[in-house]
Short mmCIF file of C-alpha atoms in Angstrom, two decimals:
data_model
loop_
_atom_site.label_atom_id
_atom_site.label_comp_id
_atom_site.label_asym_id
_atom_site.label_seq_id
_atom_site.Cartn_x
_atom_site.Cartn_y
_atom_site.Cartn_z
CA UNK A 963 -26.17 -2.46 -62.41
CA UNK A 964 -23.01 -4.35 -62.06
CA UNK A 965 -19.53 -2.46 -61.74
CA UNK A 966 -16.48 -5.09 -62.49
CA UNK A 967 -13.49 -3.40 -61.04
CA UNK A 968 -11.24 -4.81 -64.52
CA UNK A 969 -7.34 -5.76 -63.60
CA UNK A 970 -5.43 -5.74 -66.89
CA UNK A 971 -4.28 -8.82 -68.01
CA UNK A 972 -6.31 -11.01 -64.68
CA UNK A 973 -8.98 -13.25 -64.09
CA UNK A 974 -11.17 -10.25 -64.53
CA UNK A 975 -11.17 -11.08 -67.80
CA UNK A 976 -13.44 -13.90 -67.22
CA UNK A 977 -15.97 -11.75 -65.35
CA UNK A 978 -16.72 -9.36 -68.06
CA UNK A 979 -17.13 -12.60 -70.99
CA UNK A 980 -19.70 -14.20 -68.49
CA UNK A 981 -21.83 -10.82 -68.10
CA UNK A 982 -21.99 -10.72 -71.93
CA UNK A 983 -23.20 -14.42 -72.28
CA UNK A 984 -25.91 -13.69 -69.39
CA UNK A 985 -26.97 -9.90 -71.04
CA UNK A 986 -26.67 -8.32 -67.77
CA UNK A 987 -25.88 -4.69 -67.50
CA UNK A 988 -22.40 -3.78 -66.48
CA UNK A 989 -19.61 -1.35 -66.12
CA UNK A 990 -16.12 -1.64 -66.29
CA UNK A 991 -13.34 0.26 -63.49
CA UNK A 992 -10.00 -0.82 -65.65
CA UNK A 993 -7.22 -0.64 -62.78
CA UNK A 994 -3.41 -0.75 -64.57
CA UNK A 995 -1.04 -3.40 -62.88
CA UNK A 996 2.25 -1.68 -60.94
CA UNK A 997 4.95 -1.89 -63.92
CA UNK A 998 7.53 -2.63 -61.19
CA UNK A 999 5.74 -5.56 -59.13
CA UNK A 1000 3.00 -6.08 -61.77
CA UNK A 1001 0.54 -6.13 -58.42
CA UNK A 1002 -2.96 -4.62 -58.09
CA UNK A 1003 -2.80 -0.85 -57.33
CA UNK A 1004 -3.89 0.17 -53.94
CA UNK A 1005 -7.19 1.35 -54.68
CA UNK A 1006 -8.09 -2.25 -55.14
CA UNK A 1007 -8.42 -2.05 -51.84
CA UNK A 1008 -10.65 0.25 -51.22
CA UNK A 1009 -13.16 -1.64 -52.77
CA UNK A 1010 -12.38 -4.57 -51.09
CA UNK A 1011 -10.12 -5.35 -48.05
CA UNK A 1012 -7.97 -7.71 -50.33
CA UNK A 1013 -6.93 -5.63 -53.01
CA UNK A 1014 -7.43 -7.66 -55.90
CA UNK A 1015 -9.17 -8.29 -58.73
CA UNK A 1016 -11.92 -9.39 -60.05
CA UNK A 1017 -14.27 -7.80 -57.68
CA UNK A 1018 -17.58 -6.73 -58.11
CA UNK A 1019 -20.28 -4.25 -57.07
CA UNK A 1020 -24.05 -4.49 -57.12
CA UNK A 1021 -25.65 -1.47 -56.81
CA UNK A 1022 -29.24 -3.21 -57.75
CA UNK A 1023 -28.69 -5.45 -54.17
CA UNK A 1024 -29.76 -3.50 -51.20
CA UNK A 1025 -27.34 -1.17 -49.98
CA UNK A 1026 -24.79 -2.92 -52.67
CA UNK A 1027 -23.00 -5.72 -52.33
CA UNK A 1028 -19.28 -6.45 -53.09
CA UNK A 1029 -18.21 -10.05 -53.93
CA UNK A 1030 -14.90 -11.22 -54.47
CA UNK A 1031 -13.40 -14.41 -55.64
CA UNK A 1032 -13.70 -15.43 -59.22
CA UNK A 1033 -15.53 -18.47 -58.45
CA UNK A 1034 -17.79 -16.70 -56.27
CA UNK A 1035 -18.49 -14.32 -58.85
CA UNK A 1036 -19.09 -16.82 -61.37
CA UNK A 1037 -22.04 -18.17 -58.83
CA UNK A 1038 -23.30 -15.15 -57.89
CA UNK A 1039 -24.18 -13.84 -61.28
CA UNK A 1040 -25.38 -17.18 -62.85
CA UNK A 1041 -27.80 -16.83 -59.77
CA UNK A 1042 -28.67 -13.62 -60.79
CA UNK A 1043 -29.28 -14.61 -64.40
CA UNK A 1044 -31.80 -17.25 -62.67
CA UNK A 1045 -29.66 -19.98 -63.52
CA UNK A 1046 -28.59 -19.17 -67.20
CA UNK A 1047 -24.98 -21.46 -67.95
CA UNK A 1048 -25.52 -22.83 -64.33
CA UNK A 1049 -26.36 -26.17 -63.01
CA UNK A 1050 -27.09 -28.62 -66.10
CA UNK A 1051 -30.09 -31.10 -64.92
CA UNK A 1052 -28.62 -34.22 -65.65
CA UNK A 1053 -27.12 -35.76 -62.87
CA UNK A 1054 -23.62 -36.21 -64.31
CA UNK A 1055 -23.15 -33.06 -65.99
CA UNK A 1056 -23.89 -31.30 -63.02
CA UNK A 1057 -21.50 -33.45 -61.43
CA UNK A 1058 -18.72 -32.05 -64.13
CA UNK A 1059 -19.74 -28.44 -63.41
CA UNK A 1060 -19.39 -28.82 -59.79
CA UNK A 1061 -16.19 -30.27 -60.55
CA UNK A 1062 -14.57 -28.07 -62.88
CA UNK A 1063 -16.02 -24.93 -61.39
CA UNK A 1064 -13.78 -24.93 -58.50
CA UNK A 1065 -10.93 -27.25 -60.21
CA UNK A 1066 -10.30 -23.87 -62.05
CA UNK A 1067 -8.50 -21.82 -59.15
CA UNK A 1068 -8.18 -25.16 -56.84
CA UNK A 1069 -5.80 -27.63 -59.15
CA UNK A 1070 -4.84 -25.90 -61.92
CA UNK A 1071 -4.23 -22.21 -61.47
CA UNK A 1072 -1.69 -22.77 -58.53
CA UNK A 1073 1.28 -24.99 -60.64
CA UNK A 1074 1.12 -22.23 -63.63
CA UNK A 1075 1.18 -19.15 -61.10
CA UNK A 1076 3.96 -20.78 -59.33
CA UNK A 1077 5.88 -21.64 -62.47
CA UNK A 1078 4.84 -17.45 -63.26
CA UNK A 1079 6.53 -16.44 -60.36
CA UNK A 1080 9.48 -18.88 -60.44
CA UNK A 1081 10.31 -17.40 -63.94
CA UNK A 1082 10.54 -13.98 -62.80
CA UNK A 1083 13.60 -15.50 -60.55
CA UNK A 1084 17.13 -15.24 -61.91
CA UNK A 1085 19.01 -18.75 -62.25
CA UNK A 1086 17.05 -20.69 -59.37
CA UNK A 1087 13.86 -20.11 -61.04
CA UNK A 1088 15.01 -22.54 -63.99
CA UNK A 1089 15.97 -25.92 -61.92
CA UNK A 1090 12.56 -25.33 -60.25
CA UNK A 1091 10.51 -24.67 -63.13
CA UNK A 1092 11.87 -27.98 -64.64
CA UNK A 1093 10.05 -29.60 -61.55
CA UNK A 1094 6.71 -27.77 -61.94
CA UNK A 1095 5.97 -28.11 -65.79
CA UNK A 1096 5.67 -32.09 -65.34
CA UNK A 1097 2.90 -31.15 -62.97
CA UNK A 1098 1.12 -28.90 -65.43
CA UNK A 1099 1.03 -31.65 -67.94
CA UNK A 1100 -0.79 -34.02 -65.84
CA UNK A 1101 -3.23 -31.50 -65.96
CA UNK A 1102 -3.20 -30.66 -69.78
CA UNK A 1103 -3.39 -34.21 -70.00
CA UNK A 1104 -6.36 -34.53 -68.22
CA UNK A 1105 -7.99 -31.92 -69.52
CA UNK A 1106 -7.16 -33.09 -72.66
CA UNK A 1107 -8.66 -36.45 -72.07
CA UNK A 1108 -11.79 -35.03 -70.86
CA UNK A 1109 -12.67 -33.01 -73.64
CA UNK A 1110 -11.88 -35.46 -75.96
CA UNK A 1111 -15.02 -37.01 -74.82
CA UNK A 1112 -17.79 -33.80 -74.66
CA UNK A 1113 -17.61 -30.47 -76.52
CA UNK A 1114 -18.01 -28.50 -73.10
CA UNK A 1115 -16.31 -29.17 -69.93
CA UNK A 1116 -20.03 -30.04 -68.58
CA UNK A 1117 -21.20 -32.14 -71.15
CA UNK A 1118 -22.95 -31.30 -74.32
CA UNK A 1119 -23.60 -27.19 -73.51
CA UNK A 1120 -21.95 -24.07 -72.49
CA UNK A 1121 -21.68 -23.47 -68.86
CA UNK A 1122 -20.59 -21.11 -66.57
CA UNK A 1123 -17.43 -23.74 -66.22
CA UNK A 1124 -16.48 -23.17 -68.90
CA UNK A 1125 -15.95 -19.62 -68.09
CA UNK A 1126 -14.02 -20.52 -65.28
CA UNK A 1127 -11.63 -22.88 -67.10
CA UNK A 1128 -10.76 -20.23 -69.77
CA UNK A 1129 -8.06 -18.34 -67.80
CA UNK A 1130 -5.93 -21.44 -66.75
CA UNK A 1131 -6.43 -22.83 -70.48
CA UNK A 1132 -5.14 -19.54 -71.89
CA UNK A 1133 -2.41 -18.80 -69.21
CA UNK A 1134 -1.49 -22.63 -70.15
CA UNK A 1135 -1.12 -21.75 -73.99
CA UNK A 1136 1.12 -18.35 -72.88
CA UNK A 1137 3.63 -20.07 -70.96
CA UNK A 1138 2.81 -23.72 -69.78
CA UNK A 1139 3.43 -25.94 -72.91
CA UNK A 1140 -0.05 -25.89 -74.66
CA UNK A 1141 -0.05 -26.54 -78.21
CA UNK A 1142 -1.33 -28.14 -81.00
CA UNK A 1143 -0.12 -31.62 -79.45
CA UNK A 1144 -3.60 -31.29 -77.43
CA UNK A 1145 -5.92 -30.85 -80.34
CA UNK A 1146 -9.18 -31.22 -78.05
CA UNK A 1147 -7.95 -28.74 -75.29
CA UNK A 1148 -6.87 -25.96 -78.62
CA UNK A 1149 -10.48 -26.56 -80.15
CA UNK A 1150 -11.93 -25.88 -77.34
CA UNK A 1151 -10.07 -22.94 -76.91
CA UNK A 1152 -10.28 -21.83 -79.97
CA UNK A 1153 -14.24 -22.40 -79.88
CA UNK A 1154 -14.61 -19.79 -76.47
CA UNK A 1155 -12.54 -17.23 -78.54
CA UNK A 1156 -14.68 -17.02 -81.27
CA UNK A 1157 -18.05 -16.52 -79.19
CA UNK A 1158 -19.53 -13.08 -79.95
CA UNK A 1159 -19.97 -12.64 -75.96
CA UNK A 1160 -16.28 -13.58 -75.66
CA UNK A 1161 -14.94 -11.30 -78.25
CA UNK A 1162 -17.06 -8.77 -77.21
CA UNK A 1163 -15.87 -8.92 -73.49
CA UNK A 1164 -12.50 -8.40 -75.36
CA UNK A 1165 -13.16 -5.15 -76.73
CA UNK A 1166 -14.61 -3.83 -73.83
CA UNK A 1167 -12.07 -4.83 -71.37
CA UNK A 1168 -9.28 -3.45 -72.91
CA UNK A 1169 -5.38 -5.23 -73.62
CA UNK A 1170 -6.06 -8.89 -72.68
CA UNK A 1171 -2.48 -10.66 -73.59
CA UNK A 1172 -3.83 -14.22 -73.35
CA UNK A 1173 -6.79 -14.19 -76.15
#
């Protein structure tokens, strides 16, 4: 059994949709964000010395086993579902899911949390923000002009990639300029959201404001 400590509104999110596209069991520990800092609560960290989320426990692994990290996660239970939405065989594709496994968190997470956090500053957030969103777009652009050319980040299947590049794709569409001028990028999106597994991660995990 696999418990998903579940951050509101977090990468977490992720977590829960790839457990319900690899039918393994799971539970859910919903933690609420502090309404003040909007931070983990403490008891993150007694699960793990971080405090954050997603985390996960596996009581099935001797003695349980906690992972953390979203990409590590991701690996860990794609191992455990012996490889389901892992690895693609071609050489190229598994290239791509290498690639935009860990250009998730790596590349494109960082410009949109900073532009987050510069947003939540009063009148010098603004003239920096004006500095970060070109950076995003070089990303939506990319993005854009990859998946112009396959109908999965990996190539012509789902993959566990795909999963990872569904947080900074929606947090992109909530604040970062996403929009219909990407039409590839919003098919996409709109293709994840209307997965069974994805919608029902959603009602399982509770208020998700980027679906």
């Amino acid at each position: 059994m696999i418990i998903v400590h579940h951050l509101e509104n977090s990468r977490s999110q992720r977590v829960l949709w790839l457990l319900e596209e690899l039918g393994l069991d799971y539970q859910i520990k919903r933690y609420e964000r502090d309404r003040k800092t909007m931070l983990a609560p403490p008891e993150l960290k007694r699960i793990h010395p971080l405090g954050k989320s997603p985390v996960i426990e596996d009581l099935d692994a001797d003695g349980g086993r906690v992972v953390a990290e979203t990409g590590a996660i991701v690996e860990y239970l794609v191992e455990k579902a012996d490889g389901k939405l892992g690895t693609p065989a071609h050489r190229d594709a598994a290239l791509r899911y290498r690639f935009w496994l860990h250009y998730a968190e790596g590349s494109m997470m960082p410009p949109l949390l900073l532009k987050l956090v510069l947003g939540r500053i009063p009148l010098m957030g603004k003239p920096a923000i004006k500095r970060i969103q070109p950076m995003i777009d070089v990303h939506l652009d990319y993005v854009e002009s990859e998946l112009a050319q396959r109908p999965w980040f990996a190539g012509s299947d789902m993959t566990a990639a795909d999963v990872m590049m569904s947080f900074p794709i929606e947090a992109a569409r909530s604040r970062a300029g996403l929009d219909k001028s990407r039409p590839a990028t919003i098919a996409w999106l709109d293709k994840v959201h209307a997965r069974p597994a994805y919608q029902a991660a959603l009602a399982k995990g509770g208020p998700y404001a980027y679906a």
